[in-house]
Amino acid sequence: MAEDSFYHALKVDEKTCYGCTHCMNVCPTGAIRIRNGIASIRPDWCVDCGECMRACPVDAIFVEHDDFDRIFNYKCRVALVPAVLIGQFPAKVTEAEIFSVMRELGFTHVFQTEHTAGIIRKAMVETAREAEEKPSISSFCPAIVRLVQIKFPSLLDQVLNIKPPIDASAVYFRKRLEDEGIPSEDIGIFYVTPCAAKIAAVKSPVGEEQSPLDGVIDMRFIYNKIYRLIKSRHNSSSVSPGEMLPLLSPGSIKYSLTEGEASRMEGRCLAIDGIHNVIEFLEKLENDELGNVDFLELRACDQSCAGGVLVGGNRFLTTERLNKRAKRFEGVADIPGDIKAYTHFMNHNMDIGILEPRSMMALDEDMGEAMRKMQQVRHLMCFLPGIDCGACGAPNCQSLAEDIVRRESQLSACVFIQRMMEKHSKLSGEHALKIIEKVWGKNRLDKNCNKKGAEDEAGG
Amino acid sequence: MKFKYEIEGGNFSKAGNASSAVKKMLKQLNVPPPIIKRLVVALYEGEVNVVAHAWNGCIQVDIEPHRIFVIIEDEGPGIPDIDQAMQEGYSTASQAVREMGFGAGMGLPNMKKNADELNITSEVGKGTKVEITTLLNE
């Protein structure tokens, strides 16, 4: 399958990973296998949701983000900051302080991602009204868009062809800066991301040929920098000069939270967060079980972006702070005044391009061949124990059977099958251990008192 | 290739499970998404009919490269007048079933719309057999 060009933000640190299967067991698309004692992620199955990163007990799964110093390749250095960054700080830290620190870090401009949320909402309402097939599905969460591509391709037409705030804002601010006379090549727009999926979306956009962003910065990095600077300031009791940004409407501030979109669309709208919940729900949608739903807001993370895998603060507190902030801004217009002059430009730059199905479910492209393979899988399942222990390096027996048929594993990878083979003298104990080493790495079964929970564990 | 899935009468919380299992299999066989969509909608309607009206039943799926043939068969009260049952809005579902969002009388017509061929036979007091054919070479 020609899926090699697909970029993923999630990587496995082969030195730290010890092949514990936690990530393999939580992956919502079953994309992880253990090979040679470490986790490996199948690129064409991964949607960059970050569940594996959350589950890893030793932080062996990390995101590849841009080196911060890359911003200095540009004369005009723009930080695109989502509301959830602000939500992470305690209430006594003002937004003005946060933004002024961003400038001190080296950014020449700091803009808010949700600046374009109002115009996006308007476009979504209009497009959803015209949609032939209901419900319309939001394109907000990049992990969900990818999930639909690989697991629910028949629903792709229902995904609204409208840019999410990061892309729309990047396009908008670039245009505005260009209109101020700054050459396009001098402008570098960097998104401060709360999740891995948005890194992948920038490096390898699903619809458009090229992302309107120039780079992505891990939110934890910025969060730590800002926190440290603010702390030292508070200690020296110097007063921050502060910096005012355009005010956002309550709807825009809450846009990336759960119900942020659904609460403001027309008709019967539902908001689902958590990727496992989304999968369960899309199964029902595919069966046509839902009746008349007009709009679905689907987010991969619990509490939406406040629960992003790169958000350092507690997701419930982040949500609380943003809700409080939104209250203070009641009455602020949904579409900021400066965008109005660009309405025509934005209307022509809102679509995300064509979303192609990338089904990973099929056992083979050719249906006849797929049928043959499925027959083999069913035959293999007659022998596998159905214990789903993961000792073969696959998340469950069914996955192992499918891997075998895809020639990516073998029946003897199952430790219970090994026992049966040994009993019938078809496998020597020596050989059985060799097979286990292939999955779990050399010397994995040797006594080692330094491992997690063992006698000499080196501080947890 | 043949598959069989059981349906439990009266258990609405599980209605849809058999259809989902068939759907998963069709995706693995690389059946084009629009064909899966139509068939699964018809199947789900059929499954709900069994859950709502019958005591128990099963879905049998037979796949060949050029067509999918499905039999939804149940042991149940049967349909006295099939032509009447095929009319949009006609329903014998109880108030309780309707309150759960089922039984609007669109089941059979919706199945017909989503099948290339639909054949229903029924015996009152014994059960109903619905046969759906979906063509793959279009």
XYZ file of C-alpha atoms in Angstrom:
598
model
C 0.000 0.000 0.000
C 1.360 3.375 -0.954
C 0.837 5.149 2.333
C 4.507 5.867 3.010
C 4.197 9.599 2.549
C 1.877 9.817 5.522
C 3.521 11.786 8.290
C 2.930 10.999 11.926
C 3.706 13.148 14.925
C 3.819 10.254 17.374
C 7.139 8.435 17.637
C 8.493 5.687 19.836
C 11.727 6.287 21.733
C 13.359 2.915 21.225
C 15.732 3.417 24.143
C 12.989 4.062 26.689
C 10.233 1.743 25.447
C 10.322 -1.626 27.136
C 7.394 -3.227 25.348
C 4.790 -3.238 28.109
C 1.706 -3.418 25.794
C -0.154 -0.540 27.492
C -0.229 1.500 24.284
C -1.095 -1.531 22.173
C -4.142 -2.207 24.308
C -5.544 1.330 24.197
C -4.955 2.174 20.536
C -8.440 2.837 19.113
C -7.483 1.719 15.612
C -5.369 -1.268 16.646
C -2.303 0.275 15.021
C 0.351 -0.870 17.509
C 2.345 -4.096 17.597
C 5.302 -5.133 19.741
C 8.349 -6.184 17.744
C 11.831 -6.815 19.107
C 10.660 -5.730 22.527
C 9.404 -2.282 21.540
C 6.174 -0.761 20.319
C 5.865 -0.088 16.616
C 3.100 2.054 15.138
C 1.615 1.200 11.748
C 1.697 4.482 9.862
C -1.326 3.792 7.667
C -3.503 2.873 10.664
C -2.504 5.637 13.091
C -4.694 8.744 13.380
C -2.350 10.603 15.782
C -4.955 10.736 18.541
C -2.277 10.392 21.225
C -3.996 7.716 23.344
C -0.755 5.695 23.287
C 1.187 8.663 24.625
C -1.236 9.017 27.515
C -1.055 5.315 28.328
C 2.740 4.989 28.256
C 4.088 4.487 31.790
C 7.635 5.584 30.904
C 7.064 8.466 28.432
C 8.546 6.450 25.591
C 6.037 7.843 23.112
C 6.763 11.417 22.162
C 5.734 13.982 19.597
C 8.085 15.356 17.054
C 7.641 19.109 17.059
C 9.596 21.936 15.511
C 12.729 23.234 17.140
C 11.765 26.523 18.758
C 14.706 28.342 17.198
C 13.186 27.725 13.783
C 10.987 30.743 14.388
C 14.081 32.921 13.942
C 14.301 31.865 10.281
C 11.579 34.428 9.722
C 11.573 38.181 10.163
C 7.898 38.183 11.010
C 7.330 35.503 13.642
C 3.699 34.793 14.320
C 2.452 32.684 17.231
C -1.021 31.301 16.780
C -2.266 30.593 20.275
C -5.382 28.547 21.053
C -7.599 29.461 23.997
C -6.701 26.307 25.923
C -3.170 27.653 26.449
C -4.580 30.490 28.509
C -6.974 28.163 30.304
C -4.113 26.255 31.861
C -2.790 29.114 33.980
C -4.163 30.048 37.380
C -6.630 32.933 37.338
C -4.118 35.432 38.742
C -2.043 35.167 35.569
C -3.642 37.586 33.136
C -3.985 37.029 29.408
C -2.041 40.242 28.867
C 0.885 38.789 30.781
C 0.785 35.556 28.826
C 0.847 37.350 25.501
C 3.589 39.752 26.500
C 5.750 36.811 27.544
C 5.142 35.220 24.164
C 6.653 38.334 22.607
C 9.617 38.214 24.927
C 10.246 34.664 23.717
C 10.837 36.069 20.249
C 7.493 36.235 18.503
C 6.764 39.501 16.716
C 3.030 38.848 16.569
C 0.713 36.862 18.815
C -2.706 36.001 17.427
C -5.529 33.933 18.814
C -6.516 30.784 16.932
C -10.219 31.296 17.604
C -10.163 34.731 15.966
C -11.870 33.168 12.938
C -14.265 30.918 14.898
C -17.218 33.231 14.265
C -16.785 33.323 10.500
C -16.256 29.543 10.469
C -19.448 29.003 12.415
C -21.343 31.165 9.954
C -19.954 29.205 7.005
C -20.732 25.905 8.726
C -24.332 26.889 9.462
C -24.844 27.875 5.825
C -23.177 24.750 4.421
C -24.980 22.419 6.838
C -28.308 23.949 5.807
C -27.658 22.982 2.189
C -26.196 19.546 2.960
C -27.961 16.671 1.240
C -26.878 14.089 3.729
C -27.398 14.603 7.424
C -25.854 14.831 9.910
C -23.029 17.104 8.857
C -19.789 16.232 10.624
C -17.400 18.912 11.811
C -13.878 18.920 10.407
C -12.539 20.567 13.569
C -10.567 17.676 15.052
C -7.830 16.349 12.747
C -7.686 12.977 14.535
C -11.397 12.517 13.858
C -11.065 13.475 10.182
C -8.378 10.807 9.857
C -10.464 8.324 11.789
C -13.329 8.819 9.334
C -10.902 8.393 6.428
C -9.573 5.051 7.595
C -12.483 3.510 9.487
C -15.686 5.165 8.233
C -14.985 6.129 4.602
C -18.681 6.018 3.712
C -19.212 9.052 5.974
C -16.513 11.207 4.354
C -19.003 13.118 2.216
C -20.707 14.303 5.382
C -17.583 16.002 6.742
C -18.085 19.748 6.307
C -15.611 21.102 3.788
C -14.683 24.076 5.944
C -11.346 24.878 7.504
C -10.964 24.543 11.262
C -9.807 27.669 13.157
C -6.070 26.947 12.988
C -6.009 26.838 9.207
C -8.537 29.613 8.667
C -6.693 31.884 11.104
C -3.311 31.131 9.555
C -4.676 32.019 6.112
C -6.336 35.152 7.437
C -3.392 36.556 9.403
C -0.933 35.809 6.619
C -3.108 37.755 4.206
C -3.425 40.641 6.628
C 0.318 40.830 7.216
C 0.963 40.678 3.486
C -1.460 43.550 3.032
C 0.602 45.479 5.571
C 3.498 45.103 3.124
C 5.386 42.191 4.677
C 6.712 39.790 2.006
C 5.128 36.347 2.294
C 8.502 34.594 2.633
C 9.314 36.663 5.710
C 6.206 35.473 7.510
C 6.462 32.368 9.657
C 3.256 31.237 11.356
C 3.684 28.816 14.241
C 0.850 27.049 15.954
C 1.119 26.271 19.648
C -0.485 22.857 19.651
C -2.396 21.055 22.396
C -2.295 17.723 20.538
C -0.332 15.421 18.278
C -3.023 15.250 15.603
C -2.602 18.927 14.764
C 1.132 18.451 14.268
C 0.408 15.692 11.793
C -2.277 17.810 10.141
C 0.230 20.616 9.526
C 3.043 18.343 8.307
C 0.767 16.268 6.119
C -2.585 17.980 5.460
C -5.488 15.686 4.561
C -7.128 17.771 1.857
C -5.008 20.740 0.840
C -1.642 20.294 -0.797
C 0.176 22.455 1.665
C -0.630 23.668 5.130
C -0.955 27.428 5.629
C 1.216 27.041 8.741
C 5.003 27.008 8.849
C 5.542 25.075 12.018
C 4.115 23.649 15.199
C 5.302 24.057 18.746
C 4.500 21.685 21.586
C 2.235 23.520 24.009
C 4.055 22.076 27.027
C 7.247 23.803 25.900
C 5.568 27.213 25.703
C 3.622 26.586 28.898
C 6.816 25.911 30.837
C 8.597 28.929 29.348
C 5.720 31.255 30.132
C 5.250 29.871 33.607
C 8.919 30.309 34.456
C 9.061 33.896 33.185
C 5.872 34.869 34.956
C 7.062 33.280 38.185
C 10.331 35.177 38.125
C 8.444 38.376 37.382
C 6.058 37.920 40.259
C 9.018 37.296 42.520
C 10.792 40.475 41.497
C 7.420 42.217 41.715
C 8.038 43.969 38.419
C 4.810 44.860 36.704
C 4.153 43.339 33.324
C 3.632 45.938 30.634
C 0.769 43.815 29.362
C -0.577 43.618 25.912
C -4.102 43.726 24.675
C -5.347 41.410 21.976
C -8.610 41.781 20.108
C -11.447 40.599 22.315
C -13.072 37.330 21.368
C -16.732 36.458 21.770
C -17.747 33.930 24.447
C -18.585 31.471 21.652
C -15.090 31.813 20.192
C -13.393 31.387 23.570
C -15.334 28.181 24.189
C -15.091 26.967 20.597
C -12.487 24.268 21.240
C -14.286 22.940 24.325
C -16.931 20.225 24.188
C -20.229 21.701 22.888
C -18.227 24.621 21.482
C -19.585 23.944 18.018
C -22.701 21.856 18.697
C -24.264 24.431 21.010
C -24.298 26.995 18.234
C -25.290 25.071 15.124
C -28.848 24.756 13.839
C -31.235 21.861 14.425
C -30.527 18.774 16.451
C -26.820 18.862 17.268
C -24.744 16.470 19.327
C -21.278 16.794 20.806
C -19.258 13.636 21.404
C -15.807 13.681 22.975
C -13.333 10.852 23.544
C -12.219 8.836 20.525
C -13.665 5.543 21.777
C -17.040 7.246 22.252
C -16.782 8.718 18.775
C -16.098 5.303 17.240
C -19.083 3.783 19.033
C -21.256 6.632 17.829
C -20.087 6.528 14.206
C -20.870 2.790 14.128
C -24.461 3.700 14.938
C -24.498 6.506 12.420
C -23.341 4.130 9.684
C -26.200 1.765 10.496
C -28.595 4.692 10.141
C -29.672 4.138 13.751
C -29.723 7.771 14.795
C -32.789 9.294 13.226
C -32.738 12.965 12.401
C -29.493 14.464 13.630
C -28.332 17.620 11.855
C -24.826 18.164 13.133
C -22.125 16.208 14.918
C -19.248 17.758 16.802
C -16.709 14.967 17.270
C -13.526 15.415 19.283
C -10.874 12.789 19.950
C -9.991 13.950 23.461
C -12.098 13.811 26.607
C -13.109 17.458 27.299
C -12.020 18.228 23.714
C -8.902 20.388 23.357
C -8.730 21.087 27.096
C -7.880 17.381 27.357
C -5.288 17.500 24.566
C -2.367 15.193 25.138
C 0.057 18.152 25.174
C -2.001 20.240 27.589
C -0.113 20.316 30.853
C -2.896 21.665 33.053
C -5.844 19.669 34.338
C -8.544 19.502 31.662
C -11.454 20.252 33.992
C -9.748 23.300 35.460
C -8.822 24.485 31.974
C -12.456 24.188 30.919
C -13.583 26.020 34.049
C -11.225 28.896 33.449
C -12.270 29.303 29.829
C -15.936 29.250 30.798
C -15.262 31.996 33.346
C -13.319 33.984 30.807
C -16.142 33.655 28.286
C -18.589 35.095 30.818
C -16.512 38.256 31.110
C -16.687 38.807 27.366
C -20.434 38.632 26.947
C -21.614 41.034 24.298
C -18.451 40.854 22.203
C -19.291 40.349 18.505
C -18.837 36.833 17.154
C -16.970 38.030 14.081
C -14.249 40.552 14.998
C -14.465 43.873 13.161
C -11.114 43.454 11.384
C -12.336 40.270 9.636
C -15.354 42.005 8.100
C -13.174 43.737 5.503
C -11.844 40.314 4.510
C -15.191 38.557 4.197
C -14.849 38.084 0.454
C -11.282 36.785 0.744
C -12.210 34.377 3.533
C -15.263 33.047 1.721
C -12.946 31.972 -1.077
C -10.370 30.409 1.193
C -12.448 28.334 3.559
C -12.541 24.903 1.946
C -10.238 22.072 2.965
C -10.045 20.261 -0.356
C -11.076 16.707 -1.106
C -10.879 14.103 1.626
C -9.865 10.753 0.192
C -10.827 7.461 1.840
C -7.816 5.595 3.200
C -9.511 2.444 4.393
C -7.282 0.262 6.503
C -9.970 -2.276 7.199
C -9.722 -4.293 3.982
C -7.744 -7.537 4.082
C -6.944 -7.090 0.416
C -7.720 -4.618 -2.356
C -9.098 -7.435 -4.473
C -12.373 -8.733 -3.111
C -11.811 -12.334 -4.161
C -8.426 -12.316 -2.469
C -9.902 -10.603 0.596
C -12.504 -13.378 0.814
C -9.796 -16.004 0.663
C -7.890 -14.233 3.441
C -10.983 -13.881 5.561
C -11.578 -17.597 5.237
C -8.014 -18.148 6.474
C -8.548 -15.780 9.402
C -11.665 -17.671 10.434
C -9.776 -20.940 10.156
C -6.944 -19.620 12.323
C -9.425 -18.409 14.922
C -10.438 -22.077 15.369
C -7.005 -22.650 16.880
C -6.203 -19.422 18.725
C -7.287 -19.466 22.379
C -9.345 -16.244 22.431
C -7.592 -15.037 25.582
C -6.432 -11.738 24.029
C -3.355 -11.705 26.245
C -1.165 -9.763 23.829
C 1.829 -12.074 24.368
C 2.131 -12.522 20.603
C 2.763 -8.784 20.206
C -0.708 -8.107 18.757
C -3.585 -6.632 20.792
C -5.849 -9.679 20.515
C -6.277 -13.074 18.848
C -8.286 -11.642 15.965
C -5.498 -9.147 15.182
C -2.906 -11.915 15.305
C -4.952 -14.009 12.877
C -5.207 -11.032 10.512
C -1.489 -10.320 10.880
C -0.685 -13.925 10.002
C -2.817 -13.708 6.871
C -1.033 -10.458 5.975
C 2.244 -12.363 6.507
C 3.267 -10.083 9.335
C 3.261 -12.733 12.040
C 2.958 -16.476 12.469
C 0.766 -18.883 14.377
C 3.663 -19.956 16.593
C 3.859 -16.382 17.950
C 0.977 -17.419 20.216
C 2.400 -18.748 23.487
C -0.508 -21.151 23.915
C -0.081 -22.552 20.421
C 3.599 -22.973 21.304
C 2.624 -25.115 24.267
C 0.441 -27.289 22.092
C 3.215 -27.598 19.523
C 5.700 -28.580 22.212
C 3.264 -31.178 23.516
C 3.053 -32.697 20.062
C 6.836 -32.403 19.680
C 6.506 -29.990 16.773
C 8.503 -27.282 18.480
C 11.553 -27.415 20.739
C 11.713 -25.311 23.896
C 14.786 -23.647 22.452
C 12.925 -22.610 19.305
C 9.940 -21.403 21.322
C 12.205 -19.024 23.244
C 13.665 -17.743 19.973
C 10.147 -16.875 18.817
C 9.427 -15.046 22.048
C 12.686 -13.107 21.685
C 11.587 -11.970 18.250
C 8.547 -10.288 19.731
C 9.827 -9.257 23.122
C 13.500 -8.694 22.428
C 16.646 -10.520 23.494
C 17.149 -11.355 27.169
C 13.689 -10.057 27.974
C 12.978 -13.035 30.207
C 16.305 -12.809 32.079
C 16.232 -11.762 35.709
C 16.405 -7.959 35.883
C 15.924 -6.252 39.232
C 16.007 -2.750 37.749
C 12.727 -2.923 35.929
C 9.594 -1.122 37.050
C 8.288 -2.478 40.332
C 11.293 -4.794 40.874
C 13.643 -4.877 43.874
C 16.124 -2.291 42.646
C 13.836 -0.101 40.573
C 15.614 3.180 39.986
C 13.071 5.574 41.482
C 9.707 5.778 39.770
C -18.561 -17.536 1.966
C -21.283 -17.842 4.573
C -21.778 -16.140 7.920
C -24.479 -16.419 10.537
C -25.405 -13.982 13.314
C -28.032 -14.559 15.982
C -30.636 -11.922 16.912
C -32.298 -11.855 20.316
C -36.002 -10.910 20.256
C -37.067 -8.079 22.554
C -33.550 -6.891 23.425
C -33.403 -3.381 21.947
C -30.126 -2.497 23.600
C -28.472 -5.083 21.372
C -30.372 -4.233 18.197
C -27.746 -3.314 15.616
C -25.004 -5.638 16.825
C -25.541 -8.193 14.070
C -25.662 -5.436 11.423
C -22.444 -3.950 12.791
C -20.731 -7.328 12.638
C -21.786 -7.768 9.010
C -20.605 -4.233 8.261
C -17.174 -4.888 9.742
C -16.831 -7.996 7.617
C -17.885 -6.195 4.417
C -15.290 -3.500 5.090
C -12.628 -6.167 5.485
C -13.664 -7.599 2.140
C -13.160 -4.193 0.533
C -16.770 -3.933 -0.621
C -17.299 -0.355 -1.916
C -18.576 1.974 0.879
C -21.813 3.032 -0.920
C -22.847 -0.623 -1.307
C -22.042 -1.336 2.349
C -24.053 1.699 3.372
C -27.212 0.600 1.560
C -27.016 -3.001 2.658
C -26.322 -2.160 6.291
C -29.284 0.216 6.429
C -31.530 -2.571 5.088
C -30.001 -5.077 7.497
C -30.438 -2.828 10.492
C -34.097 -2.300 9.645
C -34.508 -6.053 9.347
C -32.699 -6.666 12.608
C -34.886 -4.175 14.458
C -37.993 -5.820 12.995
C -36.901 -9.146 14.448
C -36.088 -7.581 17.834
C -39.396 -5.684 17.921
C -41.772 -8.400 16.749
C -40.213 -11.850 16.916
C -38.989 -14.197 19.637
C -35.628 -14.862 18.070
C -33.976 -14.884 14.704
C -30.773 -14.845 12.744
C -29.040 -13.137 9.855
C -27.326 -15.333 7.320
C -24.990 -13.689 4.854
C -23.702 -15.390 1.745
C -21.103 -13.475 -0.215
C -19.969 -14.183 -3.715
C -17.817 -11.923 -5.869
C -20.830 -10.657 -7.849
C -23.539 -10.435 -5.174
C -24.379 -10.515 -1.490
C -27.371 -12.559 -0.469
C -28.853 -12.107 2.998
C -31.579 -14.045 4.753
C -33.137 -12.573 7.892
C -35.246 -15.284 9.390
C -37.210 -15.290 12.606
C -39.520 -17.339 14.750
C -42.356 -15.001 15.534
C -45.938 -13.945 14.898
C -45.481 -13.618 11.141
C -47.017 -10.989 8.849
C -50.691 -11.599 7.876
C -50.742 -9.130 4.970
C -47.318 -8.457 3.455
C -48.587 -5.885 0.917
C -50.072 -3.842 3.737
C -46.857 -4.142 5.770
C -44.901 -2.773 2.817
C -46.849 0.493 2.897
C -45.047 3.477 4.366
C -46.306 4.343 7.828
C -48.104 1.069 8.427
C -47.031 -0.323 11.772
C -48.211 -2.861 14.303
C -45.577 -1.888 16.857
C -46.784 -1.380 20.417
C -46.815 2.036 22.069
C -43.832 0.995 24.223
C -41.771 0.133 21.152
C -42.702 3.408 19.445
C -41.661 5.384 22.478
C -38.198 3.884 22.106
C -37.991 5.447 18.651
C -38.746 2.290 16.715
C -41.847 1.098 14.866
C -42.644 4.129 12.718
C -43.792 1.883 9.899
C -40.874 2.740 7.625
C -38.922 -0.482 8.160
C -39.950 -2.639 5.234
C -40.283 0.221 2.705
C -36.829 1.459 3.724
C -35.411 -2.050 3.287
C -36.904 -2.281 -0.196
C -35.341 1.055 -1.093
C -31.914 -0.134 -0.005
C -31.962 -3.596 -1.574
C -31.559 -4.586 -5.228
C -34.043 -7.369 -4.600
C -36.289 -7.948 -1.623
C -38.368 -11.016 -1.067
C -40.584 -11.617 1.946
C -42.353 -14.806 2.902
C -44.238 -15.274 6.121
C -46.414 -17.732 7.954
C -48.717 -16.406 10.671
C -47.841 -17.849 14.058
C -44.565 -19.327 12.776
C -42.263 -16.625 11.512
C -40.974 -14.441 8.699
C -38.173 -14.783 6.168
C -36.749 -11.746 4.413
C -34.316 -12.229 1.556
C -32.163 -9.340 0.383
C -29.954 -9.386 -2.674
C -27.321 -6.749 -3.248
C -25.453 -6.746 -6.535
C -21.756 -5.953 -6.506
C -21.022 -5.391 -10.174
C -22.379 -1.948 -10.816
